[in-house]
Structures are given as C-alpha cells and as structure tokens.
PDB file of C-alpha atoms in Angstrom:
ATOM      1  CA  MET I1395     -38.623  37.541  57.564  1.00  0.00           C
ATOM      2  CA  ARG I1396     -41.337  38.189  54.966  1.00  0.00           C
ATOM      3  CA  LYS I1397     -38.641  38.373  52.317  1.00  0.00           C
ATOM      4  CA  TYR I1398     -37.452  34.897  53.250  1.00  0.00           C
ATOM      5  CA  VAL I1399     -41.008  33.502  53.301  1.00  0.00           C
ATOM      6  CA  THR I1400     -41.633  34.932  49.855  1.00  0.00           C
ATOM      7  CA  LEU I1401     -38.368  33.517  48.567  1.00  0.00           C
ATOM      8  CA  ALA I1402     -39.192  30.125  50.057  1.00  0.00           C
ATOM      9  CA  GLY I1403     -42.588  30.193  48.412  1.00  0.00           C
ATOM     10  CA  LEU I1404     -41.040  30.927  45.056  1.00  0.00           C
ATOM     11  CA  CYS I1405     -38.637  28.016  45.456  1.00  0.00           C
ATOM     12  CA  ILE I1406     -41.454  25.647  46.421  1.00  0.00           C
ATOM     13  CA  GLY I1407     -43.533  26.813  43.485  1.00  0.00           C
ATOM     14  CA  LEU I1408     -40.631  26.299  41.076  1.00  0.00           C
ATOM     15  CA  ALA I1409     -39.994  22.835  42.468  1.00  0.00           C
ATOM     16  CA  VAL I1410     -43.661  21.884  42.010  1.00  0.00           C
ATOM     17  CA  LEU I1411     -43.569  23.200  38.469  1.00  0.00           C
ATOM     18  CA  LEU I1412     -40.440  21.227  37.660  1.00  0.00           C
ATOM     19  CA  CYS I1413     -41.850  18.076  39.216  1.00  0.00           C
ATOM     20  CA  GLY I1414     -44.972  18.483  37.154  1.00  0.00           C
ATOM     21  CA  CYS I1415     -42.905  18.891  34.004  1.00  0.00           C
ATOM     22  CA  GLN I1416     -40.872  15.835  34.880  1.00  0.00           C
ATOM     23  CA  ARG I1417     -43.987  13.749  35.479  1.00  0.00           C
ATOM     24  CA  LYS I1418     -45.420  14.928  32.187  1.00  0.00           C
ATOM     25  CA  TYR I1419     -42.184  14.263  30.282  1.00  0.00           C
ATOM     26  CA  TYR I1420     -41.379  10.821  31.691  1.00  0.00           C
ATOM     27  CA  GLY I1421     -44.783   9.554  32.675  1.00  0.00           C
ATOM     28  CA  LEU I1422     -47.199  11.010  30.148  1.00  0.00           C
ATOM     29  CA  GLY I1423     -44.987  11.996  27.229  1.00  0.00           C
ATOM     30  CA  SER I1424     -45.406  10.591  23.727  1.00  0.00           C
ATOM     31  CA  PRO I1425     -42.726   8.458  21.983  1.00  0.00           C
ATOM     32  CA  PHE I1426     -39.695  10.453  20.924  1.00  0.00           C
ATOM     33  CA  GLY I1427     -39.934  12.128  17.537  1.00  0.00           C
ATOM     34  CA  MET I1428     -37.641  14.594  15.865  1.00  0.00           C
ATOM     35  CA  SER I1429     -38.614  17.303  13.448  1.00  0.00           C
ATOM     36  CA  THR I1430     -36.283  17.516  10.483  1.00  0.00           C
ATOM     37  CA  SER I1431     -37.775  20.657   8.961  1.00  0.00           C
ATOM     38  CA  LYS I1432     -34.730  22.659  10.049  1.00  0.00           C
ATOM     39  CA  LEU I1433     -32.252  19.991   8.925  1.00  0.00           C
ATOM     40  CA  PRO I1434     -32.302  20.121   5.119  1.00  0.00           C
ATOM     41  CA  GLY I1435     -31.106  16.919   3.499  1.00  0.00           C
ATOM     42  CA  TYR I1436     -32.086  14.745   6.456  1.00  0.00           C
ATOM     43  CA  SER I1437     -35.179  12.708   7.151  1.00  0.00           C
ATOM     44  CA  ASN I1438     -36.174  10.660  10.146  1.00  0.00           C
ATOM     45  CA  ALA I1439     -35.366   7.532   8.121  1.00  0.00           C
ATOM     46  CA  GLU I1440     -31.874   8.824   7.378  1.00  0.00           C
ATOM     47  CA  ILE I1441     -31.307   9.744  11.017  1.00  0.00           C
ATOM     48  CA  SER I1442     -32.417   6.238  12.029  1.00  0.00           C
ATOM     49  CA  ALA I1443     -29.940   4.754   9.567  1.00  0.00           C
ATOM     50  CA  LEU I1444     -27.159   6.938  10.965  1.00  0.00           C
ATOM     51  CA  ALA I1445     -28.083   5.872  14.485  1.00  0.00           C
ATOM     52  CA  ALA I1446     -27.954   2.201  13.471  1.00  0.00           C
ATOM     53  CA  ASP I1447     -24.562   2.709  11.857  1.00  0.00           C
ATOM     54  CA  ASN I1448     -23.305   4.511  14.951  1.00  0.00           C
ATOM     55  CA  TYR I1449     -24.567   1.659  17.122  1.00  0.00           C
ATOM     56  CA  GLU I1450     -22.587  -0.885  15.106  1.00  0.00           C
ATOM     57  CA  ARG I1451     -19.473   1.294  15.319  1.00  0.00           C
ATOM     58  CA  PHE I1452     -19.752   1.382  19.113  1.00  0.00           C
ATOM     59  CA  MET I1453     -20.448  -2.350  19.164  1.00  0.00           C
ATOM     60  CA  HIS I1454     -17.063  -2.914  17.540  1.00  0.00           C
ATOM     61  CA  ALA I1455     -15.459  -1.333  20.598  1.00  0.00           C
ATOM     62  CA  SER I1456     -16.756  -4.195  22.747  1.00  0.00           C
ATOM     63  CA  TYR I1457     -17.643  -7.047  20.392  1.00  0.00           C
ATOM     64  CA  ILE I1458     -16.248  -8.945  17.431  1.00  0.00           C
ATOM     65  CA  ILE I1459     -19.006  -9.198  14.835  1.00  0.00           C
ATOM     66  CA  ALA I1460     -18.633 -12.491  12.943  1.00  0.00           C
ATOM     67  CA  THR I1461     -20.894 -14.207  10.438  1.00  0.00           C
ATOM     68  CA  ASP I1462     -20.931 -18.012  10.524  1.00  0.00           C
ATOM     69  CA  LYS I1463     -21.075 -20.287   7.476  1.00  0.00           C
ATOM     70  CA  PHE I1464     -24.878 -20.366   7.666  1.00  0.00           C
ATOM     71  CA  GLY I1465     -25.136 -16.583   7.446  1.00  0.00           C
ATOM     72  CA  THR I1466     -25.991 -15.973  11.109  1.00  0.00           C
ATOM     73  CA  VAL I1467     -24.343 -12.900  12.639  1.00  0.00           C
ATOM     74  CA  HIS I1468     -22.764 -13.316  16.075  1.00  0.00           C
ATOM     75  CA  LYS I1469     -21.506 -10.670  18.488  1.00  0.00           C
ATOM     76  CA  VAL I1470     -18.595 -12.107  20.476  1.00  0.00           C
ATOM     77  CA  LYS I1471     -17.440 -10.198  23.546  1.00  0.00           C
ATOM     78  CA  ILE I1472     -13.875  -8.931  23.205  1.00  0.00           C
ATOM     79  CA  SER I1473     -11.653 -10.351  25.933  1.00  0.00           C
ATOM     80  CA  ALA I1474      -9.931  -7.994  28.328  1.00  0.00           C
ATOM     81  CA  ASN I1475      -7.219 -10.649  28.773  1.00  0.00           C
ATOM     82  CA  ILE I1476      -5.922 -10.475  25.189  1.00  0.00           C
ATOM     83  CA  LYS I1477      -3.822  -7.504  24.145  1.00  0.00           C
ATOM     84  CA  ARG I1478      -5.476  -5.242  21.608  1.00  0.00           C
ATOM     85  CA  ASN I1479      -3.489  -3.968  18.669  1.00  0.00           C
ATOM     86  CA  GLU I1480      -2.474  -0.317  18.574  1.00  0.00           C
ATOM     87  CA  TRP I1481      -1.766   0.077  14.848  1.00  0.00           C
ATOM     88  CA  ASP I1482      -3.054   3.061  12.905  1.00  0.00           C
ATOM     89  CA  PHE I1483      -4.176   1.602   9.604  1.00  0.00           C
ATOM     90  CA  SER I1484      -4.254   5.005   7.967  1.00  0.00           C
ATOM     91  CA  ASN I1485      -0.513   4.240   7.665  1.00  0.00           C
ATOM     92  CA  LEU I1486      -1.160   1.484   5.122  1.00  0.00           C
ATOM     93  CA  ASP I1487       0.495   2.241   1.786  1.00  0.00           C
ATOM     94  CA  ASN I1488      -1.261   0.918  -1.316  1.00  0.00           C
ATOM     95  CA  SER I1489       0.736   2.913  -3.847  1.00  0.00           C
ATOM     96  CA  GLY I1490       3.125   0.131  -4.897  1.00  0.00           C
ATOM     97  CA  SER I1491       2.691  -3.382  -6.221  1.00  0.00           C
ATOM     98  CA  TYR I1492       2.262  -4.711  -2.684  1.00  0.00           C
ATOM     99  CA  LYS I1493       0.436  -3.323   0.319  1.00  0.00           C
ATOM    100  CA  ASN I1494       2.622  -2.286   3.233  1.00  0.00           C
ATOM    101  CA  TYR I1495       2.479  -0.540   6.588  1.00  0.00           C
ATOM    102  CA  VAL I1496       4.635   2.556   7.117  1.00  0.00           C
ATOM    103  CA  GLU I1497       5.866   3.281  10.635  1.00  0.00           C
ATOM    104  CA  ALA I1498       6.154   6.802  12.058  1.00  0.00           C
ATOM    105  CA  ASP I1499       9.897   6.778  11.345  1.00  0.00           C
ATOM    106  CA  GLY I1500       9.268   5.887   7.682  1.00  0.00           C
ATOM    107  CA  SER I1501      10.331   2.252   7.993  1.00  0.00           C
ATOM    108  CA  ARG I1502       8.238  -0.434   6.345  1.00  0.00           C
ATOM    109  CA  LYS I1503       7.177  -3.943   7.287  1.00  0.00           C
ATOM    110  CA  LYS I1504       8.434  -7.158   5.691  1.00  0.00           C
ATOM    111  CA  ILE I1505       6.195  -8.704   3.035  1.00  0.00           C
ATOM    112  CA  GLY I1506       5.948 -12.336   1.999  1.00  0.00           C
ATOM    113  CA  VAL I1507       4.069 -15.117   0.232  1.00  0.00           C
ATOM    114  CA  ASP I1508       2.712 -18.452   1.357  1.00  0.00           C
ATOM    115  CA  VAL I1509       2.661 -21.284  -1.165  1.00  0.00           C
ATOM    116  CA  SER I1510       1.759 -24.933  -1.642  1.00  0.00           C
ATOM    117  CA  GLU I1511       1.554 -27.466  -4.458  1.00  0.00           C
ATOM    118  CA  HIS I1512      -1.364 -25.429  -5.836  1.00  0.00           C
ATOM    119  CA  GLN I1513       1.154 -22.889  -7.154  1.00  0.00           C
ATOM    120  CA  GLY I1514       3.061 -25.563  -9.084  1.00  0.00           C
ATOM    121  CA  ALA I1515       6.732 -25.040  -9.963  1.00  0.00           C
ATOM    122  CA  ILE I1516       8.085 -21.697  -8.706  1.00  0.00           C
ATOM    123  CA  ASN I1517      10.982 -19.587  -9.946  1.00  0.00           C
ATOM    124  CA  TRP I1518      12.420 -18.716  -6.553  1.00  0.00           C
ATOM    125  CA  GLU I1519      15.050 -16.352  -7.945  1.00  0.00           C
ATOM    126  CA  LYS I1520      12.289 -14.059  -9.184  1.00  0.00           C
ATOM    127  CA  VAL I1521      10.276 -14.432  -5.981  1.00  0.00           C
ATOM    128  CA  ALA I1522      13.287 -13.554  -3.820  1.00  0.00           C
ATOM    129  CA  SER I1523      13.746 -10.322  -5.781  1.00  0.00           C
ATOM    130  CA  ARG I1524      10.361  -9.076  -4.511  1.00  0.00           C
ATOM    131  CA  MET I1525       9.563 -10.860  -1.262  1.00  0.00           C
ATOM    132  CA  HIS I1526      11.239 -10.784   2.172  1.00  0.00           C
ATOM    133  CA  PHE I1527      10.032 -14.250   3.255  1.00  0.00           C
ATOM    134  CA  ALA I1528       8.005 -17.293   2.242  1.00  0.00           C
ATOM    135  CA  ILE I1529       5.805 -19.666   4.214  1.00  0.00           C
ATOM    136  CA  ILE I1530       5.788 -23.102   2.549  1.00  0.00           C
ATOM    137  CA  ARG I1531       3.207 -25.814   3.107  1.00  0.00           C
ATOM    138  CA  LEU I1532       4.806 -28.955   4.461  1.00  0.00           C
ATOM    139  CA  GLY I1533       1.679 -31.088   4.384  1.00  0.00           C
ATOM    140  CA  TYR I1534      -1.976 -31.497   5.242  1.00  0.00           C
ATOM    141  CA  ARG I1535      -4.589 -33.840   6.682  1.00  0.00           C
ATOM    142  CA  GLY I1536      -7.510 -34.620   4.386  1.00  0.00           C
ATOM    143  CA  TYR I1537     -10.889 -33.346   5.571  1.00  0.00           C
ATOM    144  CA  GLY I1538     -12.639 -36.617   4.601  1.00  0.00           C
ATOM    145  CA  LYS I1539     -10.678 -39.714   5.645  1.00  0.00           C
ATOM    146  CA  GLY I1540      -8.124 -37.795   7.691  1.00  0.00           C
ATOM    147  CA  THR I1541      -5.063 -39.110   5.881  1.00  0.00           C
ATOM    148  CA  ILE I1542      -1.864 -37.097   6.478  1.00  0.00           C
ATOM    149  CA  VAL I1543      -0.023 -36.190   3.262  1.00  0.00           C
ATOM    150  CA  LEU I1544       3.288 -34.469   2.443  1.00  0.00           C
ATOM    151  CA  ASP I1545       2.854 -31.530   0.041  1.00  0.00           C
ATOM    152  CA  LYS I1546       4.070 -32.591  -3.442  1.00  0.00           C
ATOM    153  CA  TYR I1547       6.212 -29.462  -3.840  1.00  0.00           C
ATOM    154  CA  TYR I1548       7.470 -29.200  -0.266  1.00  0.00           C
ATOM    155  CA  THR I1549      11.013 -30.378  -0.994  1.00  0.00           C
ATOM    156  CA  SER I1550      11.472 -28.409  -4.219  1.00  0.00           C
ATOM    157  CA  ASN I1551      10.036 -25.255  -2.633  1.00  0.00           C
ATOM    158  CA  MET I1552      12.277 -25.514   0.422  1.00  0.00           C
ATOM    159  CA  GLU I1553      15.362 -26.148  -1.726  1.00  0.00           C
ATOM    160  CA  GLY I1554      14.471 -23.387  -4.173  1.00  0.00           C
ATOM    161  CA  ALA I1555      13.915 -20.788  -1.438  1.00  0.00           C
ATOM    162  CA  ALA I1556      17.087 -21.877   0.393  1.00  0.00           C
ATOM    163  CA  ALA I1557      19.158 -21.529  -2.780  1.00  0.00           C
ATOM    164  CA  GLN I1558      18.129 -17.855  -2.934  1.00  0.00           C
ATOM    165  CA  GLY I1559      18.719 -17.214   0.762  1.00  0.00           C
ATOM    166  CA  LEU I1560      15.031 -16.416   1.247  1.00  0.00           C
ATOM    167  CA  PRO I1561      13.904 -16.787   4.896  1.00  0.00           C
ATOM    168  CA  VAL I1562      11.189 -19.424   5.227  1.00  0.00           C
ATOM    169  CA  GLY I1563       8.704 -20.967   7.616  1.00  0.00           C
ATOM    170  CA  VAL I1564       6.429 -23.981   7.102  1.00  0.00           C
ATOM    171  CA  TYR I1565       2.746 -24.597   7.676  1.00  0.00           C
ATOM    172  CA  PHE I1566       0.498 -27.629   8.053  1.00  0.00           C
ATOM    173  CA  TYR I1567      -3.202 -27.672   7.125  1.00  0.00           C
ATOM    174  CA  SER I1568      -4.930 -29.429   9.991  1.00  0.00           C
ATOM    175  CA  GLN I1569      -8.168 -31.363  10.179  1.00  0.00           C
ATOM    176  CA  ALA I1570      -7.438 -32.923  13.552  1.00  0.00           C
ATOM    177  CA  THR I1571     -10.490 -33.829  15.609  1.00  0.00           C
ATOM    178  CA  SER I1572      -8.765 -34.301  18.973  1.00  0.00           C
ATOM    179  CA  TYR I1573      -5.729 -33.315  21.015  1.00  0.00           C
ATOM    180  CA  GLU I1574      -4.089 -36.619  20.125  1.00  0.00           C
ATOM    181  CA  GLU I1575      -4.542 -36.045  16.391  1.00  0.00           C
ATOM    182  CA  GLY I1576      -3.068 -32.560  16.821  1.00  0.00           C
ATOM    183  CA  VAL I1577      -0.015 -34.181  18.404  1.00  0.00           C
ATOM    184  CA  GLU I1578       0.146 -36.658  15.512  1.00  0.00           C
ATOM    185  CA  GLU I1579       0.160 -33.808  12.978  1.00  0.00           C
ATOM    186  CA  ALA I1580       2.874 -31.932  14.883  1.00  0.00           C
ATOM    187  CA  ASN I1581       5.074 -35.043  15.019  1.00  0.00           C
ATOM    188  CA  PHE I1582       4.606 -35.520  11.261  1.00  0.00           C
ATOM    189  CA  VAL I1583       5.863 -31.970  10.702  1.00  0.00           C
ATOM    190  CA  LEU I1584       8.848 -32.437  13.000  1.00  0.00           C
ATOM    191  CA  ALA I1585       9.763 -35.704  11.290  1.00  0.00           C
ATOM    192  CA  ASN I1586       9.765 -34.064   7.844  1.00  0.00           C
ATOM    193  CA  LEU I1587      11.624 -30.843   8.582  1.00  0.00           C
ATOM    194  CA  GLY I1588      14.909 -32.438   7.609  1.00  0.00           C
ATOM    195  CA  SER I1589      17.946 -30.161   7.778  1.00  0.00           C
ATOM    196  CA  TYR I1590      16.189 -27.096   6.377  1.00  0.00           C
ATOM    197  CA  GLN I1591      16.833 -23.908   8.313  1.00  0.00           C
ATOM    198  CA  LEU I1592      13.690 -22.059   9.388  1.00  0.00           C
ATOM    199  CA  SER I1593      13.713 -18.319  10.029  1.00  0.00           C
ATOM    200  CA  TYR I1594       9.938 -18.236  10.543  1.00  0.00           C
ATOM    201  CA  PRO I1595       7.765 -20.418  12.779  1.00  0.00           C
ATOM    202  CA  ILE I1596       6.085 -23.739  12.190  1.00  0.00           C
ATOM    203  CA  ILE I1597       2.482 -22.720  11.599  1.00  0.00           C
ATOM    204  CA  LEU I1598      -0.766 -24.525  12.324  1.00  0.00           C
ATOM    205  CA  ASP I1599      -3.428 -23.754   9.701  1.00  0.00           C
ATOM    206  CA  ARG I1600      -6.944 -24.549  10.923  1.00  0.00           C
ATOM    207  CA  GLU I1601     -10.015 -23.687   8.861  1.00  0.00           C
ATOM    208  CA  ASP I1602     -13.547 -24.878   8.239  1.00  0.00           C
ATOM    209  CA  PRO I1603     -13.411 -26.632   4.832  1.00  0.00           C
ATOM    210  CA  MET I1604     -17.075 -25.659   4.324  1.00  0.00           C
ATOM    211  CA  VAL I1605     -18.144 -29.045   2.950  1.00  0.00           C
ATOM    212  CA  ASP I1606     -20.856 -31.404   4.181  1.00  0.00           C
ATOM    213  CA  ASP I1607     -18.587 -34.412   4.740  1.00  0.00           C
ATOM    214  CA  ALA I1608     -15.739 -32.730   6.637  1.00  0.00           C
ATOM    215  CA  ARG I1609     -14.630 -34.794   9.618  1.00  0.00           C
ATOM    216  CA  THR I1610     -14.441 -31.624  11.767  1.00  0.00           C
ATOM    217  CA  ASN I1611     -18.035 -30.509  11.138  1.00  0.00           C
ATOM    218  CA  ASP I1612     -19.520 -31.653  14.443  1.00  0.00           C
ATOM    219  CA  LEU I1613     -16.711 -30.608  16.778  1.00  0.00           C
ATOM    220  CA  SER I1614     -17.457 -28.350  19.733  1.00  0.00           C
ATOM    221  CA  VAL I1615     -15.468 -25.217  20.533  1.00  0.00           C
ATOM    222  CA  GLU I1616     -13.607 -27.200  23.179  1.00  0.00           C
ATOM    223  CA  GLN I1617     -12.743 -29.956  20.696  1.00  0.00           C
ATOM    224  CA  HIS I1618     -11.513 -27.492  18.060  1.00  0.00           C
ATOM    225  CA  THR I1619      -9.410 -25.797  20.722  1.00  0.00           C
ATOM    226  CA  GLN I1620      -7.941 -29.042  22.022  1.00  0.00           C
ATOM    227  CA  ALA I1621      -7.061 -30.200  18.498  1.00  0.00           C
ATOM    228  CA  ALA I1622      -5.191 -26.927  17.965  1.00  0.00           C
ATOM    229  CA  LEU I1623      -3.437 -27.107  21.333  1.00  0.00           C
ATOM    230  CA  GLY I1624      -2.252 -30.654  20.639  1.00  0.00           C
ATOM    231  CA  PHE I1625      -0.259 -29.315  17.693  1.00  0.00           C
ATOM    232  CA  LEU I1626       0.870 -26.025  19.233  1.00  0.00           C
ATOM    233  CA  GLU I1627       2.010 -27.502  22.533  1.00  0.00           C
ATOM    234  CA  THR I1628       3.905 -30.345  20.845  1.00  0.00           C
ATOM    235  CA  ILE I1629       5.842 -27.999  18.552  1.00  0.00           C
ATOM    236  CA  ARG I1630       6.672 -25.666  21.440  1.00  0.00           C
ATOM    237  CA  ALA I1631       7.774 -28.604  23.609  1.00  0.00           C
ATOM    238  CA  ALA I1632      10.178 -29.573  20.811  1.00  0.00           C
ATOM    239  CA  GLY I1633      11.829 -26.169  21.201  1.00  0.00           C
ATOM    240  CA  ARG I1634      10.495 -24.792  17.916  1.00  0.00           C
ATOM    241  CA  PRO I1635       8.742 -21.425  17.414  1.00  0.00           C
ATOM    242  CA  VAL I1636       5.090 -22.018  16.543  1.00  0.00           C
ATOM    243  CA  MET I1637       2.205 -19.891  15.299  1.00  0.00           C
ATOM    244  CA  MET I1638      -1.527 -20.268  14.584  1.00  0.00           C
ATOM    245  CA  TYR I1639      -3.201 -19.273  11.298  1.00  0.00           C
ATOM    246  CA  SER I1640      -6.895 -18.698  10.691  1.00  0.00           C
ATOM    247  CA  TYR I1641      -9.512 -16.034  10.000  1.00  0.00           C
ATOM    248  CA  ARG I1642     -12.296 -14.122  11.772  1.00  0.00           C
ATOM    249  CA  MET I1643     -15.046 -16.749  11.699  1.00  0.00           C
ATOM    250  CA  TYR I1644     -12.805 -19.575  12.885  1.00  0.00           C
ATOM    251  CA  TYR I1645     -10.965 -17.559  15.545  1.00  0.00           C
ATOM    252  CA  SER I1646     -14.200 -16.034  16.875  1.00  0.00           C
ATOM    253  CA  LEU I1647     -16.625 -18.951  16.773  1.00  0.00           C
ATOM    254  CA  TYR I1648     -14.541 -22.150  16.870  1.00  0.00           C
ATOM    255  CA  LEU I1649     -11.851 -21.493  19.475  1.00  0.00           C
ATOM    256  CA  GLU I1650     -11.330 -20.539  23.096  1.00  0.00           C
ATOM    257  CA  LEU I1651      -9.184 -17.576  22.118  1.00  0.00           C
ATOM    258  CA  GLU I1652      -7.624 -16.869  25.486  1.00  0.00           C
ATOM    259  CA  GLN I1653      -5.924 -20.271  25.261  1.00  0.00           C
ATOM    260  CA  ILE I1654      -4.908 -19.879  21.608  1.00  0.00           C
ATOM    261  CA  TYR I1655      -3.513 -16.398  22.187  1.00  0.00           C
ATOM    262  CA  GLN I1656      -0.735 -17.900  24.276  1.00  0.00           C
ATOM    263  CA  TYR I1657       0.845 -18.297  20.833  1.00  0.00           C
ATOM    264  CA  PRO I1658       1.609 -15.804  18.021  1.00  0.00           C
ATOM    265  CA  ILE I1659      -1.250 -15.325  15.578  1.00  0.00           C
ATOM    266  CA  TRP I1660      -1.355 -15.101  11.786  1.00  0.00           C
ATOM    267  CA  PHE I1661      -4.623 -13.418  10.806  1.00  0.00           C
ATOM    268  CA  ALA I1662      -6.290 -13.661   7.398  1.00  0.00           C
ATOM    269  CA  GLN I1663      -8.707 -10.976   6.254  1.00  0.00           C
ATOM    270  CA  TYR I1664      -9.006  -9.986   2.619  1.00  0.00           C
ATOM    271  CA  ALA I1665      -9.824  -6.326   3.037  1.00  0.00           C
ATOM    272  CA  ASP I1666      -8.435  -2.828   2.578  1.00  0.00           C
ATOM    273  CA  GLU I1667      -7.503  -2.935   6.242  1.00  0.00           C
ATOM    274  CA  PRO I1668      -8.025  -5.452   9.047  1.00  0.00           C
ATOM    275  CA  ASP I1669     -10.528  -4.752  11.807  1.00  0.00           C
ATOM    276  CA  TRP I1670      -9.494  -7.564  14.168  1.00  0.00           C
ATOM    277  CA  PRO I1671      -9.186  -6.027  17.663  1.00  0.00           C
ATOM    278  CA  TYR I1672      -6.289  -8.112  18.966  1.00  0.00           C
ATOM    279  CA  GLU I1673      -2.610  -8.114  18.071  1.00  0.00           C
ATOM    280  CA  PHE I1674      -1.451 -10.442  15.317  1.00  0.00           C
ATOM    281  CA  SER I1675       2.059 -11.174  14.106  1.00  0.00           C
ATOM    282  CA  MET I1676       1.207 -11.475  10.422  1.00  0.00           C
ATOM    283  CA  TRP I1677      -1.682 -10.347   8.234  1.00  0.00           C
ATOM    284  CA  GLN I1678      -2.672 -12.237   5.085  1.00  0.00           C
ATOM    285  CA  TYR I1679      -4.437  -9.507   3.161  1.00  0.00           C
ATOM    286  CA  THR I1680      -5.214 -11.146  -0.187  1.00  0.00           C
ATOM    287  CA  GLU I1681      -5.368 -14.507  -1.941  1.00  0.00           C
ATOM    288  CA  SER I1682      -5.133 -12.855  -5.362  1.00  0.00           C
ATOM    289  CA  GLY I1683      -1.615 -11.475  -5.338  1.00  0.00           C
ATOM    290  CA  GLU I1684       0.703 -11.460  -8.336  1.00  0.00           C
ATOM    291  CA  VAL I1685       4.401 -12.182  -7.825  1.00  0.00           C
ATOM    292  CA  PRO I1686       6.988 -12.728 -10.577  1.00  0.00           C
ATOM    293  CA  GLY I1687       8.074 -16.358 -10.590  1.00  0.00           C
ATOM    294  CA  ILE I1688       4.682 -17.697  -9.460  1.00  0.00           C
ATOM    295  CA  SER I1689       2.021 -18.709 -11.979  1.00  0.00           C
ATOM    296  CA  GLY I1690      -1.462 -17.595 -11.023  1.00  0.00           C
ATOM    297  CA  PRO I1691      -2.740 -15.925  -7.860  1.00  0.00           C
ATOM    298  CA  VAL I1692      -0.906 -16.245  -4.558  1.00  0.00           C
ATOM    299  CA  ASP I1693      -1.484 -15.212  -0.934  1.00  0.00           C
ATOM    300  CA  LEU I1694       0.326 -12.049   0.200  1.00  0.00           C
ATOM    301  CA  ASN I1695       1.247 -11.170   3.773  1.00  0.00           C
ATOM    302  CA  ILE I1696       2.593  -8.353   5.910  1.00  0.00           C
ATOM    303  CA  GLN I1697       4.669  -9.201   8.963  1.00  0.00           C
ATOM    304  CA  MET I1698       3.209  -6.823  11.544  1.00  0.00           C
ATOM    305  CA  MET I1699       5.363  -7.782  14.545  1.00  0.00           C
ATOM    306  CA  GLU I1700       8.791  -9.154  15.264  1.00  0.00           C
ATOM    307  CA  LEU I1701       8.555 -12.906  15.711  1.00  0.00           C
ATOM    308  CA  GLN I1702       9.687 -14.533  18.932  1.00  0.00           C
TER     309      GLN I1702
END
C-alpha cells in the first residue's frame, strides 16, 4: 500500500511540475527567438525570409496570387469545383526552337501560333513546316467607341493556312460591356466564318486594354462575366466548339470562374512554366516567338489537352 502511495505522490508531483512548466511557457514566456550560433550561414533575418517564402509557397496551394493593374496583390481562393491540372512541368523541353511538353511515353504536344493583321503578310508554307496549328483573328471590337471590325488579314490568312492544310481556329477580341453585346460579337463571328473549315474552336479573347478611356473600365465582375457568357453561349448554341482566352489577372479578378470554366480555357502566361492551378486546353507561353514565314515576333502556344 505504501508503495502505491509513494508512486501516486510521484505522479502528482510530476503533474504539478509539468503544469508549472506549461504555465511558464505559455503564460509567462518571452516572444519566440532562435539562436543561430549553431547554424553557420544562417541568421534570424535569413530564417525569417525563408519562413516568408515558405508561407507564400503554401498559400499557392489554396490561393491564386494575382496583381491587378494598379499593383495591388490579391489572394483569390482556389475553387474546389474546378478541376486542377495534374501536369508535371519538369517535363517541359526547352532544348529546341520551341518549348514543348513531353509525356511519360515520350510523345509531345502540338504547338501553334496565333496571328492577326499585326503580323502582316504571312508565308504560310513556311509556317506549316514548323507549326501544327494556327489560331487566326477574325475581328475585334474597339475599346473606345465599340465598333466591330473584321481583321484586315483574316481572309488571306484563312486562305493561306487552308492551302497548306494547316488546322486552324479563329478568335475575336472582345470589348463587350453586356450579355447582349457578347451575343452581337458572336453573331458577327458566325456571319463571317464563310465556308472555311475549322479544326480548332472559335475563341473569345477578353482582356483589360489598360487604357483610361476603355469602355470596359467600370464593369463589375458580374458584368464582365455576362459579357463573356453572351459570346460563349451563343457560339455553343450554334453547334460550334468554343473556348475562352485570357490571362491570370483577368481570369482571377474579372470573372466568376466557375461559370467560365464550363468552357475550355486558353491560358496566357509568359513564363518558364505556368503556375495556374486549374486545367487549361492551351498555353500561350510567349509573345516573342520567331517562326519562319512570319515577320517579327509572334505568340507561341502548346496544346495541353485534346479539344472537345
């Protein structure tokens, strides 16, 4: 019996000691500090910087970090309702003239250009010798008065690509301010497709023109989204494949993405590798590409997914 009393006393004493330590540590302790005397090459400042970097890395697991046109950084919660991509971008191959993604079986993705009247006259025979596809601008709406215009080189580009058997899609640069204007833009595209055969979708290009007098400057997220949906829904209702093009700031801060991601996405990010969390069908990775047959710089793209 005495043995048990002694043992009980020891337990109680240990518990009191631990409680006292806990009170001292949590209630009376000083702010956390870390000695770096045994960590040569590190200082508290360096450890703080590493911690901040680690924090941002973990943030990327839950948030899209986007900087707006005024320089303000926003953290946008990643949606659980949009499928994340599962690509391993260590498989990107930069050894050739054009970036590509190499699958586990050694196969490679299709690469292509997108062009407009800004590229001038194009030698499509030379382009077709290097590229798997081309996306050609059909037209645009002006960001000031909102006039809809057919691209000056649309017809010659479509005919030139077709003559070489190069698969094509078309895109329209939108500055619609409402659902109805989005519908108007879509109907303009449909009316000007002619008899050209498309192997790639009709693509809606929405961007912030970054000028003070743009007609889209004061739109809300809902209005930007509705303007996009007016185009996308009209093209789909016409039985045509359709896709949305934009970049991190616009996708993250201007749109209700769960609605837009009902459609395939073309994502632009000029970087060694993209860090967009969601799936995207195509990646525009540079605006400074060089392709025989095209004078001056041109956008280059990798088709990351099969198109529906």
